């Protein structure tokens, strides 16, 4: 993986805060600079406050360390102490990969002693598989505590990339520096409040946190000598060591008392370690440790390694996380206290290589920010595409405007050429209009002259072959007969106004007086069809191009008041026909 140019790691211990800067030079991890600070004293009690709880004081200490190391703004991988994180190792039966997430989520709900919506949690497979039981480590931390710690870290100018827990950082550092060891290794991290115990074998890990640490020795010294914890801590650092069995008593009796107090506390720790070994071998089916590694602030007390060698009768050495890490000339003192760098090196490796432990307890705000940063190149590319598109459209419209201007100039030149012929053409148009006004009545008269012969011919052609004829024919306008004497008009049944053609409005019909219908009167002989012969005539007329008729409603057109009988030989009928195209009256 591509490592950043500058690697900043931070270990927020119970009472000690560690900050380190690494770089990758020629493919090798190099420690450039580091600082360790103890958490500030509580002004009320004079005791050390937990660094992960006193977050505001911790932020102030971190800013001092960053100022000394010339760190202003940078990405950081940091670890929270084990006592702030709930960790549980769970065994599961062999499962399909698709079901592992669901089963582990269920196990997390069963094992985490807090509601799942109040914690940030993660998991990792740490052993098993290939048809065997699966070993899973589930870790969780209260959401509000993690947010508070993260806010304190980021208010210093650091930007969170990875949040791990201290024991898992030690595990990554151990695997990086001691990859060639066989058998089970016991890594004992003696901190201020607690001791983290890691059982490390090929392809598996088991961890426990014991509630005994360096502060237990300090508290016992304060009680024995009747002094404050701050004074007891100073005495421990100045005169403290672990008494060994059969060793000569020191000349100063107070130092002897202090060494026995330290041995008593470490004896309790030894008993807890033996119980942890028994539990590991019984519950996890692990091997007996073949060697012990010591690390943490409490491991630096004189005779600590000899004490554990005496008790366990196993090879005991200090854990060296800098074994495969180069140390810059600007940090020469690091080699003397190498056992303090385990978490810092393990956190740096998370950004350099593929680590066996990849747990990451990121709060939601950091996850959202990192997702946004991952998408940022796409957003930048999208913005660049939009900008290029706008530039392209701008160039297109600029060119289009130039072409439009050139075309408009060409058209203006053509218009100027054609405008000279416009006046003669307008004069000719006026002459054509005047001639049309004169010719239109003449053309209409010629057309109307042929209209009536065509009407008569059509009426006669559509008569049935026999037994019916026309006796009278008249034109109508607006339902009134035209040209009939008053007496005759009075005898004639009132003719309803014909339906105007659909294409003409009522206003237009009212404004122009025209012939819009034909009134037909005739007789039909006594015949087998009787009145039906008139209906046949109507059906024939419905096919005429001159009339608008609906053969389905003959009663609207045919008028006959007589009923055929045996005494008369002919019977009258009337037809009221609507012209399809009215004829304008002269």
CSV table of N, CA and C in Angstrom, one decimal, residues 334-448:
chain,number,residue,atom,x,y,z
A,334,UNK,N,16.0,6.4,21.8
A,334,UNK,CA,14.9,5.5,21.7
A,334,UNK,C,15.4,4.1,22.0
A,335,UNK,N,16.6,3.7,21.6
A,335,UNK,CA,17.1,2.3,21.8
A,335,UNK,C,17.1,2.0,23.3
A,336,UNK,N,17.3,2.9,24.2
A,336,UNK,CA,17.4,2.6,25.6
A,336,UNK,C,16.0,2.3,26.2
A,337,UNK,N,15.0,2.8,25.6
A,337,UNK,CA,13.6,2.5,26.1
A,337,UNK,C,12.7,2.0,25.0
A,338,UNK,N,13.3,1.0,24.3
A,338,UNK,CA,12.6,0.5,23.1
A,338,UNK,C,11.3,-0.2,23.5
A,339,UNK,N,11.2,-0.8,24.7
A,339,UNK,CA,10.0,-1.5,25.1
A,339,UNK,C,8.8,-0.6,25.3
A,340,UNK,N,9.0,0.7,25.2
A,340,UNK,CA,7.8,1.6,25.3
A,340,UNK,C,7.2,1.9,23.9
A,341,UNK,N,7.8,1.4,22.8
A,341,UNK,CA,7.4,1.9,21.5
A,341,UNK,C,6.4,0.8,20.8
A,342,UNK,N,6.0,-0.2,21.5
A,342,UNK,CA,5.3,-1.2,20.8
A,342,UNK,C,4.0,-0.7,20.1
A,343,UNK,N,3.2,0.0,20.9
A,343,UNK,CA,1.9,0.5,20.3
A,343,UNK,C,2.2,1.5,19.2
A,344,UNK,N,3.2,2.4,19.3
A,344,UNK,CA,3.5,3.4,18.3
A,344,UNK,C,3.9,2.8,17.0
A,345,UNK,N,4.8,1.7,17.1
A,345,UNK,CA,5.3,1.1,15.9
A,345,UNK,C,4.1,0.3,15.2
A,346,UNK,N,3.3,-0.4,16.1
A,346,UNK,CA,2.2,-1.2,15.5
A,346,UNK,C,1.2,-0.3,14.8
A,347,UNK,N,1.0,0.9,15.3
A,347,UNK,CA,0.1,1.9,14.6
A,347,UNK,C,0.7,2.4,13.3
A,348,UNK,N,2.0,2.6,13.3
A,348,UNK,CA,2.6,3.1,12.1
A,348,UNK,C,2.6,2.0,11.0
A,349,UNK,N,2.7,0.8,11.4
A,349,UNK,CA,2.7,-0.3,10.4
A,349,UNK,C,1.3,-0.4,9.7
A,350,UNK,N,0.3,0.0,10.3
A,350,UNK,CA,-1.1,0.0,9.7
A,350,UNK,C,-1.1,0.8,8.4
A,351,UNK,N,-0.3,1.8,8.3
A,351,UNK,CA,-0.2,2.6,7.1
A,351,UNK,C,0.9,2.2,6.1
A,352,UNK,N,1.7,1.2,6.5
A,352,UNK,CA,2.9,0.9,5.7
A,352,UNK,C,2.7,-0.5,5.0
A,353,UNK,N,2.2,-1.5,5.8
A,353,UNK,CA,2.1,-2.8,5.3
A,353,UNK,C,0.8,-3.4,5.7
A,354,UNK,N,0.5,-4.7,5.2
A,354,UNK,CA,-0.7,-5.4,5.6
A,354,UNK,C,-0.4,-6.1,6.9
A,355,UNK,N,-1.2,-5.6,7.9
A,355,UNK,CA,-1.0,-6.1,9.3
A,355,UNK,C,-2.0,-7.2,9.6
A,356,UNK,N,-1.6,-8.1,10.5
A,356,UNK,CA,-2.6,-9.2,10.8
A,356,UNK,C,-3.8,-8.8,11.6
A,357,UNK,N,-3.7,-7.6,12.3
A,357,UNK,CA,-4.8,-7.1,13.1
A,357,UNK,C,-5.2,-5.8,12.5
A,358,UNK,N,-6.5,-5.7,12.0
A,358,UNK,CA,-6.9,-4.6,11.2
A,358,UNK,C,-8.1,-3.9,11.9
A,359,UNK,N,-8.3,-4.1,13.2
A,359,UNK,CA,-9.5,-3.5,13.8
A,359,UNK,C,-9.4,-2.0,13.8
A,360,UNK,N,-10.5,-1.3,13.5
A,360,UNK,CA,-10.6,0.1,13.4
A,360,UNK,C,-11.9,0.7,14.0
A,361,UNK,N,-11.8,1.4,15.1
A,361,UNK,CA,-12.9,1.9,15.8
A,361,UNK,C,-13.2,3.3,15.4
A,362,UNK,N,-13.6,3.6,14.2
A,362,UNK,CA,-13.8,5.0,13.8
A,362,UNK,C,-15.2,5.5,14.1
A,363,UNK,N,-15.3,6.7,14.7
A,363,UNK,CA,-16.7,7.2,14.9
A,363,UNK,C,-17.3,7.6,13.6
A,364,UNK,N,-18.6,7.8,13.6
A,364,UNK,CA,-19.3,8.1,12.3
A,364,UNK,C,-18.9,9.4,11.6
A,365,UNK,N,-18.5,10.4,12.4
A,365,UNK,CA,-18.0,11.6,11.8
A,365,UNK,C,-16.7,11.4,11.0
A,366,UNK,N,-15.8,10.6,11.5
A,366,UNK,CA,-14.6,10.3,10.7
A,366,UNK,C,-14.9,9.4,9.5
A,367,UNK,N,-15.8,8.5,9.7
A,367,UNK,CA,-16.1,7.6,8.5
A,367,UNK,C,-16.7,8.5,7.4
A,368,UNK,N,-17.6,9.4,7.7
A,368,UNK,CA,-18.2,10.3,6.7
A,368,UNK,C,-17.1,11.1,6.0
A,369,UNK,N,-16.2,11.6,6.8
A,369,UNK,CA,-15.1,12.5,6.2
A,369,UNK,C,-14.2,11.7,5.3
A,370,UNK,N,-13.8,10.5,5.8
A,370,UNK,CA,-13.0,9.6,4.9
A,370,UNK,C,-13.7,9.2,3.6
A,371,UNK,N,-15.0,8.9,3.7
A,371,UNK,CA,-15.7,8.6,2.5
A,371,UNK,C,-15.7,9.8,1.5
A,372,UNK,N,-15.9,11.0,2.1
A,372,UNK,CA,-15.9,12.2,1.3
A,372,UNK,C,-14.5,12.4,0.6
A,373,UNK,N,-13.4,12.1,1.4
A,373,UNK,CA,-12.1,12.2,0.9
A,373,UNK,C,-11.8,11.2,-0.3
A,374,UNK,N,-12.4,10.0,-0.1
A,374,UNK,CA,-12.2,9.0,-1.2
A,374,UNK,C,-12.9,9.5,-2.4
A,375,UNK,N,-14.0,10.1,-2.3
A,375,UNK,CA,-14.8,10.6,-3.4
A,375,UNK,C,-14.3,11.9,-4.0
A,376,UNK,N,-13.4,12.6,-3.3
A,376,UNK,CA,-13.0,13.9,-3.7
A,376,UNK,C,-12.4,13.8,-5.1
A,377,UNK,N,-11.5,12.9,-5.4
A,377,UNK,CA,-11.0,12.9,-6.8
A,377,UNK,C,-12.1,12.8,-7.9
A,378,UNK,N,-13.1,12.0,-7.6
A,378,UNK,CA,-14.2,11.9,-8.5
A,378,UNK,C,-15.0,13.3,-8.6
A,379,UNK,N,-15.1,13.9,-7.5
A,379,UNK,CA,-15.8,15.2,-7.5
A,379,UNK,C,-15.0,16.2,-8.3
A,380,UNK,N,-13.6,16.2,-8.1
A,380,UNK,CA,-12.7,17.1,-8.8
A,380,UNK,C,-12.8,16.8,-10.3
A,381,UNK,N,-12.8,15.5,-10.7
A,381,UNK,CA,-12.9,15.1,-12.1
A,381,UNK,C,-14.2,15.5,-12.7
A,382,UNK,N,-15.3,15.4,-11.9
A,382,UNK,CA,-16.6,15.8,-12.4
A,382,UNK,C,-16.6,17.3,-12.6
A,383,UNK,N,-16.1,18.1,-11.6
A,383,UNK,CA,-16.0,19.5,-11.8
A,383,UNK,C,-15.2,19.9,-13.0
A,384,UNK,N,-14.1,19.2,-13.2
A,384,UNK,CA,-13.3,19.5,-14.4
A,384,UNK,C,-14.0,19.2,-15.7
A,385,UNK,N,-14.8,18.1,-15.7
A,385,UNK,CA,-15.6,17.8,-16.9
A,385,UNK,C,-16.6,18.8,-17.1
A,386,UNK,N,-17.3,19.3,-16.0
A,386,UNK,CA,-18.3,20.3,-16.2
A,386,UNK,C,-17.6,21.6,-16.7
A,387,UNK,N,-16.5,21.9,-16.2
A,387,UNK,CA,-15.8,23.1,-16.6
A,387,UNK,C,-15.4,23.0,-18.1
A,388,UNK,N,-14.9,21.9,-18.5
A,388,UNK,CA,-14.5,21.6,-19.9
A,388,UNK,C,-15.8,21.7,-20.8
A,389,UNK,N,-16.9,21.1,-20.3
A,389,UNK,CA,-18.1,21.2,-21.1
A,389,UNK,C,-18.6,22.7,-21.2
A,390,UNK,N,-18.5,23.5,-20.1
A,390,UNK,CA,-18.8,24.9,-20.3
A,390,UNK,C,-17.9,25.6,-21.2
A,391,UNK,N,-16.6,25.3,-21.1
A,391,UNK,CA,-15.7,25.9,-22.1
A,391,UNK,C,-16.0,25.5,-23.5
A,392,UNK,N,-16.3,24.2,-23.7
A,392,UNK,CA,-16.7,23.7,-25.0
A,392,UNK,C,-17.9,24.4,-25.6
A,393,UNK,N,-19.0,24.5,-24.7
A,393,UNK,CA,-20.2,25.2,-25.1
A,393,UNK,C,-19.9,26.7,-25.4
A,394,UNK,N,-19.0,27.3,-24.6
A,394,UNK,CA,-18.7,28.7,-24.8
A,394,UNK,C,-18.0,28.9,-26.2
A,395,UNK,N,-17.1,28.0,-26.4
A,395,UNK,CA,-16.4,28.0,-27.7
A,395,UNK,C,-17.4,27.8,-28.9
A,396,UNK,N,-18.3,26.8,-28.7
A,396,UNK,CA,-19.3,26.6,-29.7
A,396,UNK,C,-20.2,27.8,-30.0
A,397,UNK,N,-20.7,28.4,-28.9
A,397,UNK,CA,-21.6,29.5,-29.1
A,397,UNK,C,-20.9,30.7,-29.6
A,398,UNK,N,-19.6,30.9,-29.3
A,398,UNK,CA,-18.8,32.0,-29.8
A,398,UNK,C,-18.6,31.8,-31.3
A,399,UNK,N,-18.3,30.6,-31.7
A,399,UNK,CA,-18.2,30.3,-33.2
A,399,UNK,C,-19.5,30.4,-33.9
A,400,UNK,N,-20.6,29.9,-33.2
A,400,UNK,CA,-21.9,30.0,-33.8
A,400,UNK,C,-22.3,31.5,-34.0
A,401,UNK,N,-22.0,32.3,-33.0
A,401,UNK,CA,-22.3,33.8,-33.1
A,401,UNK,C,-21.5,34.4,-34.3
A,402,UNK,N,-20.3,34.0,-34.5
A,402,UNK,CA,-19.5,34.5,-35.6
A,402,UNK,C,-20.1,34.0,-36.9
A,403,UNK,N,-20.5,32.8,-37.0
A,403,UNK,CA,-21.2,32.3,-38.2
A,403,UNK,C,-22.5,33.0,-38.5
A,404,UNK,N,-23.2,33.2,-37.4
A,404,UNK,CA,-24.5,33.9,-37.5
A,404,UNK,C,-24.3,35.4,-38.0
A,405,UNK,N,-23.3,36.0,-37.5
A,405,UNK,CA,-23.0,37.4,-38.0
A,405,UNK,C,-22.6,37.4,-39.4
A,406,UNK,N,-21.7,36.4,-39.8
A,406,UNK,CA,-21.3,36.4,-41.2
A,406,UNK,C,-22.5,36.1,-42.1
A,407,UNK,N,-23.4,35.2,-41.7
A,407,UNK,CA,-24.6,34.8,-42.5
A,407,UNK,C,-25.5,36.0,-42.6
A,408,UNK,N,-25.7,36.7,-41.4
A,408,UNK,CA,-26.6,37.9,-41.4
A,408,UNK,C,-26.0,39.0,-42.4
A,409,UNK,N,-24.7,39.2,-42.4
A,409,UNK,CA,-24.1,40.2,-43.3
A,409,UNK,C,-24.4,39.8,-44.7
A,410,UNK,N,-24.2,38.5,-45.0
A,410,UNK,CA,-24.5,38.0,-46.4
A,410,UNK,C,-25.9,38.2,-46.8
A,411,UNK,N,-26.8,37.9,-45.9
A,411,UNK,CA,-28.3,38.1,-46.1
A,411,UNK,C,-28.6,39.6,-46.3
A,412,UNK,N,-28.0,40.4,-45.5
A,412,UNK,CA,-28.3,41.9,-45.7
A,412,UNK,C,-27.8,42.3,-47.1
A,413,UNK,N,-26.7,41.8,-47.5
A,413,UNK,CA,-26.3,42.2,-48.9
A,413,UNK,C,-27.3,41.7,-49.9
A,414,UNK,N,-27.8,40.5,-49.8
A,414,UNK,CA,-28.8,40.0,-50.7
A,414,UNK,C,-30.1,40.8,-50.6
A,415,UNK,N,-30.5,41.1,-49.4
A,415,UNK,CA,-31.7,41.9,-49.2
A,415,UNK,C,-31.6,43.3,-49.9
A,416,UNK,N,-30.4,43.9,-49.7
A,416,UNK,CA,-30.2,45.2,-50.4
A,416,UNK,C,-30.4,45.0,-51.9
A,417,UNK,N,-29.8,43.9,-52.4
A,417,UNK,CA,-30.0,43.7,-53.9
A,417,UNK,C,-31.4,43.5,-54.3
A,418,UNK,N,-32.1,42.7,-53.5
A,418,UNK,CA,-33.5,42.4,-53.8
A,418,UNK,C,-34.5,43.5,-53.5
A,419,UNK,N,-34.1,44.4,-52.6
A,419,UNK,CA,-35.0,45.5,-52.2
A,419,UNK,C,-35.3,46.4,-53.4
A,420,UNK,N,-34.3,46.5,-54.3
A,420,UNK,CA,-34.5,47.4,-55.5
A,420,UNK,C,-35.7,46.9,-56.4
A,421,UNK,N,-35.9,45.5,-56.4
A,421,UNK,CA,-37.0,45.0,-57.2
A,421,UNK,C,-38.3,44.9,-56.4
A,422,UNK,N,-38.3,45.3,-55.1
A,422,UNK,CA,-39.5,45.2,-54.3
A,422,UNK,C,-40.6,46.1,-54.7
A,423,UNK,N,-40.3,47.4,-55.1
A,423,UNK,CA,-41.3,48.4,-55.4
A,423,UNK,C,-42.0,48.0,-56.7
A,424,UNK,N,-41.4,47.6,-57.8
A,424,UNK,CA,-42.1,47.1,-59.0
A,424,UNK,C,-43.0,45.9,-58.6
A,425,UNK,N,-42.5,45.0,-57.8
A,425,UNK,CA,-43.3,43.8,-57.4
A,425,UNK,C,-44.6,44.2,-56.6
A,426,UNK,N,-44.4,45.2,-55.7
A,426,UNK,CA,-45.6,45.7,-55.0
A,426,UNK,C,-46.6,46.3,-55.9
A,427,UNK,N,-46.1,47.0,-56.9
A,427,UNK,CA,-47.1,47.6,-57.9
A,427,UNK,C,-47.8,46.5,-58.7
A,428,UNK,N,-47.1,45.5,-59.1
A,428,UNK,CA,-47.8,44.4,-59.8
A,428,UNK,C,-48.8,43.7,-58.9
A,429,UNK,N,-48.4,43.5,-57.6
A,429,UNK,CA,-49.4,42.8,-56.7
A,429,UNK,C,-50.7,43.6,-56.6
A,430,UNK,N,-50.5,45.0,-56.5
A,430,UNK,CA,-51.7,45.8,-56.4
A,430,UNK,C,-52.6,45.7,-57.7
A,431,UNK,N,-51.9,45.6,-58.8
A,431,UNK,CA,-52.7,45.5,-60.1
A,431,UNK,C,-53.4,44.1,-60.1
A,432,UNK,N,-52.7,43.1,-59.6
A,432,UNK,CA,-53.3,41.7,-59.6
A,432,UNK,C,-54.5,41.7,-58.7
A,433,UNK,N,-54.4,42.4,-57.6
A,433,UNK,CA,-55.5,42.4,-56.6
A,433,UNK,C,-56.7,43.2,-57.2
A,434,UNK,N,-56.4,44.3,-57.9
A,434,UNK,CA,-57.5,45.0,-58.6
A,434,UNK,C,-58.2,44.2,-59.6
A,435,UNK,N,-57.4,43.4,-60.4
A,435,UNK,CA,-58.0,42.6,-61.5
A,435,UNK,C,-58.8,41.4,-60.8
A,436,UNK,N,-58.3,40.9,-59.7
A,436,UNK,CA,-59.0,39.8,-59.0
A,436,UNK,C,-60.4,40.3,-58.5
A,437,UNK,N,-60.4,41.5,-58.0
A,437,UNK,CA,-61.7,42.1,-57.5
A,437,UNK,C,-62.7,42.2,-58.7
A,438,UNK,N,-62.2,42.5,-59.9
A,438,UNK,CA,-63.1,42.6,-61.0
A,438,UNK,C,-63.5,41.3,-61.5
A,439,UNK,N,-62.6,40.3,-61.5
A,439,UNK,CA,-62.8,39.0,-62.1
A,439,UNK,C,-63.7,38.1,-61.2
A,440,UNK,N,-63.6,38.3,-59.9
A,440,UNK,CA,-64.2,37.4,-59.0
A,440,UNK,C,-65.7,37.3,-59.2
A,441,UNK,N,-66.5,38.5,-59.3
A,441,UNK,CA,-67.9,38.4,-59.5
A,441,UNK,C,-68.3,37.7,-60.8
A,442,UNK,N,-67.4,38.0,-61.8
A,442,UNK,CA,-67.7,37.3,-63.1
A,442,UNK,C,-67.5,35.8,-63.0
A,443,UNK,N,-66.4,35.4,-62.4
A,443,UNK,CA,-66.2,34.0,-62.2
A,443,UNK,C,-67.3,33.3,-61.4
A,444,UNK,N,-67.8,34.1,-60.4
A,444,UNK,CA,-68.9,33.5,-59.5
A,444,UNK,C,-70.1,33.4,-60.3
A,445,UNK,N,-70.4,34.4,-61.2
A,445,UNK,CA,-71.6,34.3,-62.0
A,445,UNK,C,-71.6,33.2,-63.0
A,446,UNK,N,-70.4,33.0,-63.6
A,446,UNK,CA,-70.3,31.8,-64.5
A,446,UNK,C,-70.5,30.5,-63.8
A,447,UNK,N,-70.0,30.4,-62.5
A,447,UNK,CA,-70.1,29.2,-61.8
A,447,UNK,C,-71.6,29.0,-61.4
A,448,UNK,N,-72.3,30.1,-60.9
A,448,UNK,CA,-73.7,30.0,-60.5
A,448,UNK,C,-74.6,29.7,-61.7
